[in-house]
JSON list of C-alpha atoms in Angstrom, two decimals:
[
{"chain": "H", "resi": 23, "resn": "MET", "atom": "CA", "xyz": [112.75, 61.51, 44.86]},
{"chain": "H", "resi": 24, "resn": "THR", "atom": "CA", "xyz": [113.59, 59.08, 42.08]},
{"chain": "H", "resi": 25, "resn": "THR", "atom": "CA", "xyz": [116.82, 57.47, 40.92]},
{"chain": "H", "resi": 26, "resn": "SER", "atom": "CA", "xyz": [117.41, 56.88, 37.22]},
{"chain": "H", "resi": 27, "resn": "ILE", "atom": "CA", "xyz": [119.55, 54.12, 35.73]},
{"chain": "H", "resi": 28, "resn": "MET", "atom": "CA", "xyz": [120.26, 53.53, 32.06]},
{"chain": "H", "resi": 29, "resn": "ILE", "atom": "CA", "xyz": [121.51, 50.15, 30.92]},
{"chain": "H", "resi": 30, "resn": "VAL", "atom": "CA", "xyz": [123.12, 50.42, 27.49]},
{"chain": "H", "resi": 31, "resn": "GLY", "atom": "CA", "xyz": [124.80, 47.94, 25.17]},
{"chain": "H", "resi": 32, "resn": "VAL", "atom": "CA", "xyz": [124.38, 46.12, 21.89]},
{"chain": "H", "resi": 33, "resn": "GLY", "atom": "CA", "xyz": [121.94, 43.39, 21.00]},
{"chain": "H", "resi": 34, "resn": "GLY", "atom": "CA", "xyz": [122.65, 40.00, 22.50]},
{"chain": "H", "resi": 35, "resn": "GLN", "atom": "CA", "xyz": [124.64, 41.19, 25.54]},
{"chain": "H", "resi": 36, "resn": "GLY", "atom": "CA", "xyz": [121.94, 40.50, 28.13]},
{"chain": "H", "resi": 37, "resn": "THR", "atom": "CA", "xyz": [120.85, 44.06, 28.91]},
{"chain": "H", "resi": 38, "resn": "LEU", "atom": "CA", "xyz": [117.21, 43.00, 29.23]},
{"chain": "H", "resi": 39, "resn": "LEU", "atom": "CA", "xyz": [118.01, 40.29, 31.78]},
{"chain": "H", "resi": 40, "resn": "ALA", "atom": "CA", "xyz": [120.08, 42.84, 33.71]},
{"chain": "H", "resi": 41, "resn": "SER", "atom": "CA", "xyz": [117.18, 45.30, 33.80]},
{"chain": "H", "resi": 42, "resn": "LYS", "atom": "CA", "xyz": [114.78, 42.56, 34.93]},
{"chain": "H", "resi": 43, "resn": "LEU", "atom": "CA", "xyz": [117.16, 41.54, 37.71]},
{"chain": "H", "resi": 44, "resn": "LEU", "atom": "CA", "xyz": [117.58, 45.17, 38.78]},
{"chain": "H", "resi": 45, "resn": "GLY", "atom": "CA", "xyz": [113.82, 45.69, 38.73]},
{"chain": "H", "resi": 46, "resn": "ASN", "atom": "CA", "xyz": [113.25, 42.58, 40.84]},
{"chain": "H", "resi": 47, "resn": "VAL", "atom": "CA", "xyz": [115.73, 43.64, 43.54]},
{"chain": "H", "resi": 48, "resn": "LEU", "atom": "CA", "xyz": [114.25, 47.16, 43.68]},
{"chain": "H", "resi": 49, "resn": "ILE", "atom": "CA", "xyz": [110.66, 45.90, 43.92]},
{"chain": "H", "resi": 50, "resn": "ALA", "atom": "CA", "xyz": [111.73, 43.57, 46.76]},
{"chain": "H", "resi": 51, "resn": "GLN", "atom": "CA", "xyz": [113.07, 46.67, 48.55]},
{"chain": "H", "resi": 52, "resn": "GLY", "atom": "CA", "xyz": [109.60, 48.24, 48.39]},
{"chain": "H", "resi": 53, "resn": "CYS", "atom": "CA", "xyz": [110.37, 50.74, 45.64]},
{"chain": "H", "resi": 54, "resn": "ASP", "atom": "CA", "xyz": [108.00, 51.87, 42.92]},
{"chain": "H", "resi": 55, "resn": "VAL", "atom": "CA", "xyz": [109.83, 50.79, 39.75]},
{"chain": "H", "resi": 56, "resn": "LYS", "atom": "CA", "xyz": [109.24, 51.61, 36.11]},
{"chain": "H", "resi": 57, "resn": "LEU", "atom": "CA", "xyz": [111.17, 49.96, 33.24]},
{"chain": "H", "resi": 58, "resn": "SER", "atom": "CA", "xyz": [111.25, 50.88, 29.58]},
{"chain": "H", "resi": 59, "resn": "GLU", "atom": "CA", "xyz": [113.14, 49.15, 26.80]},
{"chain": "H", "resi": 60, "resn": "VAL", "atom": "CA", "xyz": [114.33, 50.69, 23.55]},
{"chain": "H", "resi": 61, "resn": "HIS", "atom": "CA", "xyz": [115.58, 47.87, 21.34]},
{"chain": "H", "resi": 62, "resn": "GLY", "atom": "CA", "xyz": [116.89, 49.58, 18.21]},
{"chain": "H", "resi": 63, "resn": "MET", "atom": "CA", "xyz": [118.48, 46.99, 15.92]},
{"chain": "H", "resi": 64, "resn": "SER", "atom": "CA", "xyz": [119.06, 44.58, 18.77]},
{"chain": "H", "resi": 65, "resn": "GLN", "atom": "CA", "xyz": [118.93, 41.44, 16.61]},
{"chain": "H", "resi": 66, "resn": "ARG", "atom": "CA", "xyz": [121.74, 42.81, 14.45]},
{"chain": "H", "resi": 67, "resn": "GLY", "atom": "CA", "xyz": [124.09, 43.97, 17.16]},
{"chain": "H", "resi": 68, "resn": "GLY", "atom": "CA", "xyz": [122.56, 47.45, 17.26]},
{"chain": "H", "resi": 69, "resn": "SER", "atom": "CA", "xyz": [122.29, 49.76, 20.23]},
{"chain": "H", "resi": 70, "resn": "VAL", "atom": "CA", "xyz": [119.99, 48.63, 23.06]},
{"chain": "H", "resi": 71, "resn": "VAL", "atom": "CA", "xyz": [118.87, 50.88, 25.92]},
{"chain": "H", "resi": 72, "resn": "THR", "atom": "CA", "xyz": [116.79, 50.14, 29.00]},
{"chain": "H", "resi": 73, "resn": "TYR", "atom": "CA", "xyz": [115.59, 52.81, 31.40]},
{"chain": "H", "resi": 74, "resn": "VAL", "atom": "CA", "xyz": [115.04, 51.92, 35.06]},
{"chain": "H", "resi": 75, "resn": "LYS", "atom": "CA", "xyz": [113.57, 54.50, 37.44]},
{"chain": "H", "resi": 76, "resn": "TYR", "atom": "CA", "xyz": [112.77, 53.84, 41.06]},
{"chain": "H", "resi": 77, "resn": "GLY", "atom": "CA", "xyz": [111.73, 55.68, 44.20]},
{"chain": "H", "resi": 78, "resn": "ASP", "atom": "CA", "xyz": [108.65, 56.28, 46.36]},
{"chain": "H", "resi": 79, "resn": "VAL", "atom": "CA", "xyz": [106.47, 57.20, 43.37]},
{"chain": "H", "resi": 80, "resn": "VAL", "atom": "CA", "xyz": [107.60, 56.99, 39.74]},
{"chain": "H", "resi": 81, "resn": "TYR", "atom": "CA", "xyz": [105.40, 58.31, 36.95]},
{"chain": "H", "resi": 82, "resn": "SER", "atom": "CA", "xyz": [107.52, 57.54, 33.89]},
{"chain": "H", "resi": 83, "resn": "PRO", "atom": "CA", "xyz": [110.53, 55.33, 33.15]},
{"chain": "H", "resi": 84, "resn": "ILE", "atom": "CA", "xyz": [111.97, 57.69, 30.53]},
{"chain": "H", "resi": 85, "resn": "VAL", "atom": "CA", "xyz": [115.35, 59.25, 31.32]},
{"chain": "H", "resi": 86, "resn": "ASP", "atom": "CA", "xyz": [116.17, 62.51, 29.55]},
{"chain": "H", "resi": 87, "resn": "GLN", "atom": "CA", "xyz": [119.61, 63.95, 28.83]},
{"chain": "H", "resi": 88, "resn": "GLY", "atom": "CA", "xyz": [121.40, 64.96, 32.02]},
{"chain": "H", "resi": 89, "resn": "GLU", "atom": "CA", "xyz": [119.09, 62.91, 34.28]},
{"chain": "H", "resi": 90, "resn": "ALA", "atom": "CA", "xyz": [120.72, 59.49, 34.77]},
{"chain": "H", "resi": 91, "resn": "ASP", "atom": "CA", "xyz": [122.20, 58.83, 38.19]},
{"chain": "H", "resi": 92, "resn": "TYR", "atom": "CA", "xyz": [123.90, 55.74, 36.77]},
{"chain": "H", "resi": 93, "resn": "ILE", "atom": "CA", "xyz": [124.73, 54.46, 33.33]},
{"chain": "H", "resi": 94, "resn": "LEU", "atom": "CA", "xyz": [125.60, 50.79, 33.23]},
{"chain": "H", "resi": 95, "resn": "SER", "atom": "CA", "xyz": [127.30, 50.19, 29.88]},
{"chain": "H", "resi": 96, "resn": "PHE", "atom": "CA", "xyz": [128.01, 46.76, 28.41]},
{"chain": "H", "resi": 97, "resn": "GLU", "atom": "CA", "xyz": [130.29, 48.14, 25.68]},
{"chain": "H", "resi": 98, "resn": "ILE", "atom": "CA", "xyz": [132.76, 51.02, 25.77]},
{"chain": "H", "resi": 99, "resn": "LEU", "atom": "CA", "xyz": [131.58, 52.83, 22.61]},
{"chain": "H", "resi": 100, "resn": "GLU", "atom": "CA", "xyz": [128.00, 52.73, 23.92]},
{"chain": "H", "resi": 101, "resn": "SER", "atom": "CA", "xyz": [129.30, 54.60, 27.00]},
{"chain": "H", "resi": 102, "resn": "ALA", "atom": "CA", "xyz": [130.44, 57.43, 24.74]},
{"chain": "H", "resi": 103, "resn": "ARG", "atom": "CA", "xyz": [127.15, 57.38, 22.82]},
{"chain": "H", "resi": 104, "resn": "TRP", "atom": "CA", "xyz": [125.03, 57.82, 25.98]},
{"chain": "H", "resi": 105, "resn": "ILE", "atom": "CA", "xyz": [127.29, 59.92, 28.29]},
{"chain": "H", "resi": 106, "resn": "SER", "atom": "CA", "xyz": [125.17, 63.06, 27.70]},
{"chain": "H", "resi": 107, "resn": "TYR", "atom": "CA", "xyz": [122.36, 61.36, 29.65]},
{"chain": "H", "resi": 108, "resn": "LEU", "atom": "CA", "xyz": [124.46, 61.20, 32.84]},
{"chain": "H", "resi": 109, "resn": "LYS", "atom": "CA", "xyz": [123.66, 63.89, 35.38]},
{"chain": "H", "resi": 110, "resn": "GLN", "atom": "CA", "xyz": [126.32, 66.05, 37.02]},
{"chain": "H", "resi": 111, "resn": "GLY", "atom": "CA", "xyz": [127.74, 63.85, 39.81]},
{"chain": "H", "resi": 112, "resn": "GLY", "atom": "CA", "xyz": [126.36, 60.68, 38.22]},
{"chain": "H", "resi": 113, "resn": "HIS", "atom": "CA", "xyz": [128.29, 57.43, 37.85]},
{"chain": "H", "resi": 114, "resn": "LEU", "atom": "CA", "xyz": [129.26, 55.56, 34.68]},
{"chain": "H", "resi": 115, "resn": "ILE", "atom": "CA", "xyz": [130.08, 51.88, 35.07]},
{"chain": "H", "resi": 116, "resn": "THR", "atom": "CA", "xyz": [131.39, 50.45, 31.82]},
{"chain": "H", "resi": 117, "resn": "ASN", "atom": "CA", "xyz": [132.65, 47.20, 30.46]},
{"chain": "H", "resi": 118, "resn": "THR", "atom": "CA", "xyz": [135.92, 47.73, 28.57]},
{"chain": "H", "resi": 119, "resn": "GLN", "atom": "CA", "xyz": [134.80, 45.24, 25.90]},
{"chain": "H", "resi": 120, "resn": "LYS", "atom": "CA", "xyz": [134.75, 46.48, 22.29]},
{"chain": "H", "resi": 121, "resn": "THR", "atom": "CA", "xyz": [132.05, 45.31, 19.88]},
{"chain": "H", "resi": 122, "resn": "TRP", "atom": "CA", "xyz": [132.90, 46.61, 16.44]},
{"chain": "H", "resi": 123, "resn": "PRO", "atom": "CA", "xyz": [130.06, 48.43, 14.68]},
{"chain": "H", "resi": 124, "resn": "MET", "atom": "CA", "xyz": [129.50, 47.85, 10.96]},
{"chain": "H", "resi": 125, "resn": "PRO", "atom": "CA", "xyz": [131.54, 50.91, 9.77]},
{"chain": "H", "resi": 126, "resn": "VAL", "atom": "CA", "xyz": [134.57, 49.51, 11.63]},
{"chain": "H", "resi": 127, "resn": "ILE", "atom": "CA", "xyz": [134.00, 45.99, 10.34]},
{"chain": "H", "resi": 128, "resn": "THR", "atom": "CA", "xyz": [133.83, 47.24, 6.75]},
{"chain": "H", "resi": 129, "resn": "GLY", "atom": "CA", "xyz": [136.92, 49.41, 7.19]},
{"chain": "H", "resi": 130, "resn": "ALA", "atom": "CA", "xyz": [135.07, 52.70, 6.62]},
{"chain": "H", "resi": 131, "resn": "MET", "atom": "CA", "xyz": [136.09, 53.90, 10.10]},
{"chain": "H", "resi": 132, "resn": "ALA", "atom": "CA", "xyz": [138.56, 53.05, 12.84]},
{"chain": "H", "resi": 133, "resn": "TYR", "atom": "CA", "xyz": [137.39, 52.11, 16.31]},
{"chain": "H", "resi": 134, "resn": "PRO", "atom": "CA", "xyz": [137.95, 55.21, 18.50]},
{"chain": "H", "resi": 135, "resn": "GLU", "atom": "CA", "xyz": [140.86, 55.02, 20.94]},
{"chain": "H", "resi": 136, "resn": "GLY", "atom": "CA", "xyz": [141.15, 56.43, 24.46]},
{"chain": "H", "resi": 137, "resn": "ILE", "atom": "CA", "xyz": [137.41, 56.34, 25.18]},
{"chain": "H", "resi": 138, "resn": "VAL", "atom": "CA", "xyz": [137.77, 55.60, 28.91]},
{"chain": "H", "resi": 139, "resn": "GLU", "atom": "CA", "xyz": [140.26, 58.44, 29.36]},
{"chain": "H", "resi": 140, "resn": "LYS", "atom": "CA", "xyz": [137.99, 60.90, 27.54]},
{"chain": "H", "resi": 141, "resn": "LEU", "atom": "CA", "xyz": [134.94, 59.83, 29.52]},
{"chain": "H", "resi": 142, "resn": "SER", "atom": "CA", "xyz": [136.88, 59.99, 32.81]},
{"chain": "H", "resi": 143, "resn": "ALA", "atom": "CA", "xyz": [137.53, 63.69, 32.14]},
{"chain": "H", "resi": 144, "resn": "MET", "atom": "CA", "xyz": [133.74, 64.21, 32.01]},
{"chain": "H", "resi": 145, "resn": "ALA", "atom": "CA", "xyz": [132.36, 61.96, 34.77]},
{"chain": "H", "resi": 146, "resn": "ASP", "atom": "CA", "xyz": [133.01, 59.45, 37.54]},
{"chain": "H", "resi": 147, "resn": "VAL", "atom": "CA", "xyz": [133.90, 56.34, 35.53]},
{"chain": "H", "resi": 148, "resn": "GLN", "atom": "CA", "xyz": [134.52, 52.80, 36.73]},
{"chain": "H", "resi": 149, "resn": "ALA", "atom": "CA", "xyz": [135.84, 50.72, 33.82]},
{"chain": "H", "resi": 150, "resn": "VAL", "atom": "CA", "xyz": [135.84, 46.94, 34.34]},
{"chain": "H", "resi": 151, "resn": "ASP", "atom": "CA", "xyz": [136.91, 44.07, 32.09]},
{"chain": "H", "resi": 152, "resn": "ALA", "atom": "CA", "xyz": [133.57, 42.35, 32.67]},
{"chain": "H", "resi": 153, "resn": "LEU", "atom": "CA", "xyz": [134.16, 39.86, 29.87]},
{"chain": "H", "resi": 154, "resn": "LYS", "atom": "CA", "xyz": [137.28, 38.53, 31.60]},
{"chain": "H", "resi": 155, "resn": "LEU", "atom": "CA", "xyz": [135.40, 38.22, 34.90]},
{"chain": "H", "resi": 156, "resn": "ALA", "atom": "CA", "xyz": [132.44, 36.53, 33.20]},
{"chain": "H", "resi": 157, "resn": "GLU", "atom": "CA", "xyz": [134.77, 33.99, 31.59]},
{"chain": "H", "resi": 158, "resn": "GLN", "atom": "CA", "xyz": [136.37, 33.44, 35.01]},
{"chain": "H", "resi": 159, "resn": "ALA", "atom": "CA", "xyz": [132.85, 32.75, 36.38]},
{"chain": "H", "resi": 160, "resn": "GLY", "atom": "CA", "xyz": [132.29, 30.17, 33.64]},
{"chain": "H", "resi": 161, "resn": "SER", "atom": "CA", "xyz": [130.63, 31.89, 30.66]},
{"chain": "H", "resi": 162, "resn": "PRO", "atom": "CA", "xyz": [131.19, 35.02, 28.57]},
{"chain": "H", "resi": 163, "resn": "LYS", "atom": "CA", "xyz": [127.40, 35.46, 28.61]},
{"chain": "H", "resi": 164, "resn": "ALA", "atom": "CA", "xyz": [127.55, 36.41, 32.32]},
{"chain": "H", "resi": 165, "resn": "VAL", "atom": "CA", "xyz": [128.91, 39.91, 31.55]},
{"chain": "H", "resi": 166, "resn": "ASN", "atom": "CA", "xyz": [125.49, 41.32, 32.46]},
{"chain": "H", "resi": 167, "resn": "VAL", "atom": "CA", "xyz": [125.53, 39.84, 35.96]},
{"chain": "H", "resi": 168, "resn": "VAL", "atom": "CA", "xyz": [129.17, 40.89, 36.50]},
{"chain": "H", "resi": 169, "resn": "LEU", "atom": "CA", "xyz": [128.15, 44.48, 35.75]},
{"chain": "H", "resi": 170, "resn": "ILE", "atom": "CA", "xyz": [125.11, 44.21, 38.04]},
{"chain": "H", "resi": 171, "resn": "GLY", "atom": "CA", "xyz": [127.57, 43.10, 40.74]},
{"chain": "H", "resi": 172, "resn": "VAL", "atom": "CA", "xyz": [129.69, 46.22, 40.15]},
{"chain": "H", "resi": 173, "resn": "LEU", "atom": "CA", "xyz": [126.58, 48.43, 40.33]},
{"chain": "H", "resi": 174, "resn": "SER", "atom": "CA", "xyz": [125.39, 46.69, 43.51]},
{"chain": "H", "resi": 175, "resn": "LYS", "atom": "CA", "xyz": [128.42, 47.97, 45.44]},
{"chain": "H", "resi": 176, "resn": "ARG", "atom": "CA", "xyz": [127.27, 51.56, 44.79]},
{"chain": "H", "resi": 177, "resn": "MET", "atom": "CA", "xyz": [123.69, 50.99, 45.93]},
{"chain": "H", "resi": 178, "resn": "ASP", "atom": "CA", "xyz": [122.43, 50.75, 49.49]},
{"chain": "H", "resi": 179, "resn": "ILE", "atom": "CA", "xyz": [120.89, 47.29, 49.10]},
{"chain": "H", "resi": 180, "resn": "PRO", "atom": "CA", "xyz": [122.18, 44.25, 51.03]},
{"chain": "H", "resi": 181, "resn": "GLU", "atom": "CA", "xyz": [124.08, 41.61, 49.07]},
{"chain": "H", "resi": 182, "resn": "GLU", "atom": "CA", "xyz": [121.57, 38.96, 50.17]},
{"chain": "H", "resi": 183, "resn": "ALA", "atom": "CA", "xyz": [118.76, 40.85, 48.39]},
{"chain": "H", "resi": 184, "resn": "TRP", "atom": "CA", "xyz": [120.74, 40.83, 45.15]},
{"chain": "H", "resi": 185, "resn": "LEU", "atom": "CA", "xyz": [121.45, 37.10, 45.45]},
{"chain": "H", "resi": 186, "resn": "LYS", "atom": "CA", "xyz": [117.75, 36.42, 46.08]},
{"chain": "H", "resi": 187, "resn": "ALA", "atom": "CA", "xyz": [116.83, 38.43, 42.97]},
{"chain": "H", "resi": 188, "resn": "ILE", "atom": "CA", "xyz": [119.36, 36.39, 40.95]},
{"chain": "H", "resi": 189, "resn": "GLU", "atom": "CA", "xyz": [117.70, 33.19, 42.22]},
{"chain": "H", "resi": 190, "resn": "GLU", "atom": "CA", "xyz": [114.30, 34.51, 41.11]},
{"chain": "H", "resi": 191, "resn": "THR", "atom": "CA", "xyz": [115.47, 35.75, 37.70]},
{"chain": "H", "resi": 192, "resn": "VAL", "atom": "CA", "xyz": [118.07, 33.29, 36.38]},
{"chain": "H", "resi": 193, "resn": "PRO", "atom": "CA", "xyz": [117.23, 29.72, 35.25]},
{"chain": "H", "resi": 194, "resn": "PRO", "atom": "CA", "xyz": [118.30, 27.17, 37.92]},
{"chain": "H", "resi": 195, "resn": "LYS", "atom": "CA", "xyz": [120.92, 25.50, 35.71]},
{"chain": "H", "resi": 196, "resn": "PHE", "atom": "CA", "xyz": [122.81, 28.83, 35.44]},
{"chain": "H", "resi": 197, "resn": "LEU", "atom": "CA", "xyz": [122.32, 29.92, 39.05]},
{"chain": "H", "resi": 198, "resn": "GLU", "atom": "CA", "xyz": [125.74, 29.10, 40.53]},
{"chain": "H", "resi": 199, "resn": "LEU", "atom": "CA", "xyz": [127.57, 30.53, 37.52]},
{"chain": "H", "resi": 200, "resn": "ASN", "atom": "CA", "xyz": [125.62, 33.81, 37.83]},
{"chain": "H", "resi": 201, "resn": "LYS", "atom": "CA", "xyz": [126.14, 34.04, 41.58]},
{"chain": "H", "resi": 202, "resn": "LYS", "atom": "CA", "xyz": [129.88, 33.69, 40.98]},
{"chain": "H", "resi": 203, "resn": "ALA", "atom": "CA", "xyz": [129.74, 36.34, 38.23]},
{"chain": "H", "resi": 204, "resn": "PHE", "atom": "CA", "xyz": [127.85, 38.67, 40.59]},
{"chain": "H", "resi": 205, "resn": "ARG", "atom": "CA", "xyz": [130.42, 38.23, 43.37]},
{"chain": "H", "resi": 206, "resn": "LEU", "atom": "CA", "xyz": [133.32, 38.81, 40.96]},
{"chain": "H", "resi": 207, "resn": "GLY", "atom": "CA", "xyz": [131.60, 42.03, 39.87]},
{"chain": "H", "resi": 208, "resn": "ARG", "atom": "CA", "xyz": [131.13, 43.16, 43.48]},
{"chain": "H", "resi": 209, "resn": "GLU", "atom": "CA", "xyz": [134.83, 42.59, 44.12]},
{"chain": "H", "resi": 210, "resn": "ALA", "atom": "CA", "xyz": [135.96, 44.42, 40.94]}
]
């Protein structure tokens, strides 16, 4: 049996570090892990997706529509974009942060309202103001680790294993900040 996780966001939000951290903690638990990154226009704030699959034996990292056990979303509109990939009974964890796409910036469109409410009618949704928690930890760039902390509460992996993976993944000068961000996410 495999478990599928999609990490979605926009370029520059730290989705790739989050997937590396997740992969490291799963490998340390003895899982077979496959990761795949789809960058899109990541350098220009475009959609970024990472697939993470783990289990006893994993043949492919690709997650098809209706297959994701978890979607970890760094931006609320990206949650709406990828919700069709969540399986029945799956879990969506989303940051409530809004990153305006180009059509909204130019005034061609309005940013959609009520996204969390609409998604909650379709799936199990946990919406978290991860940006606020990251700033509380010491840096708005720690949104990724806050969200990993939220996800960690839903997975049967000891907190110590997550903290060890953070130590192995994050540069030493940012270690304490990221540990704080992780704990704030776990408590969210």
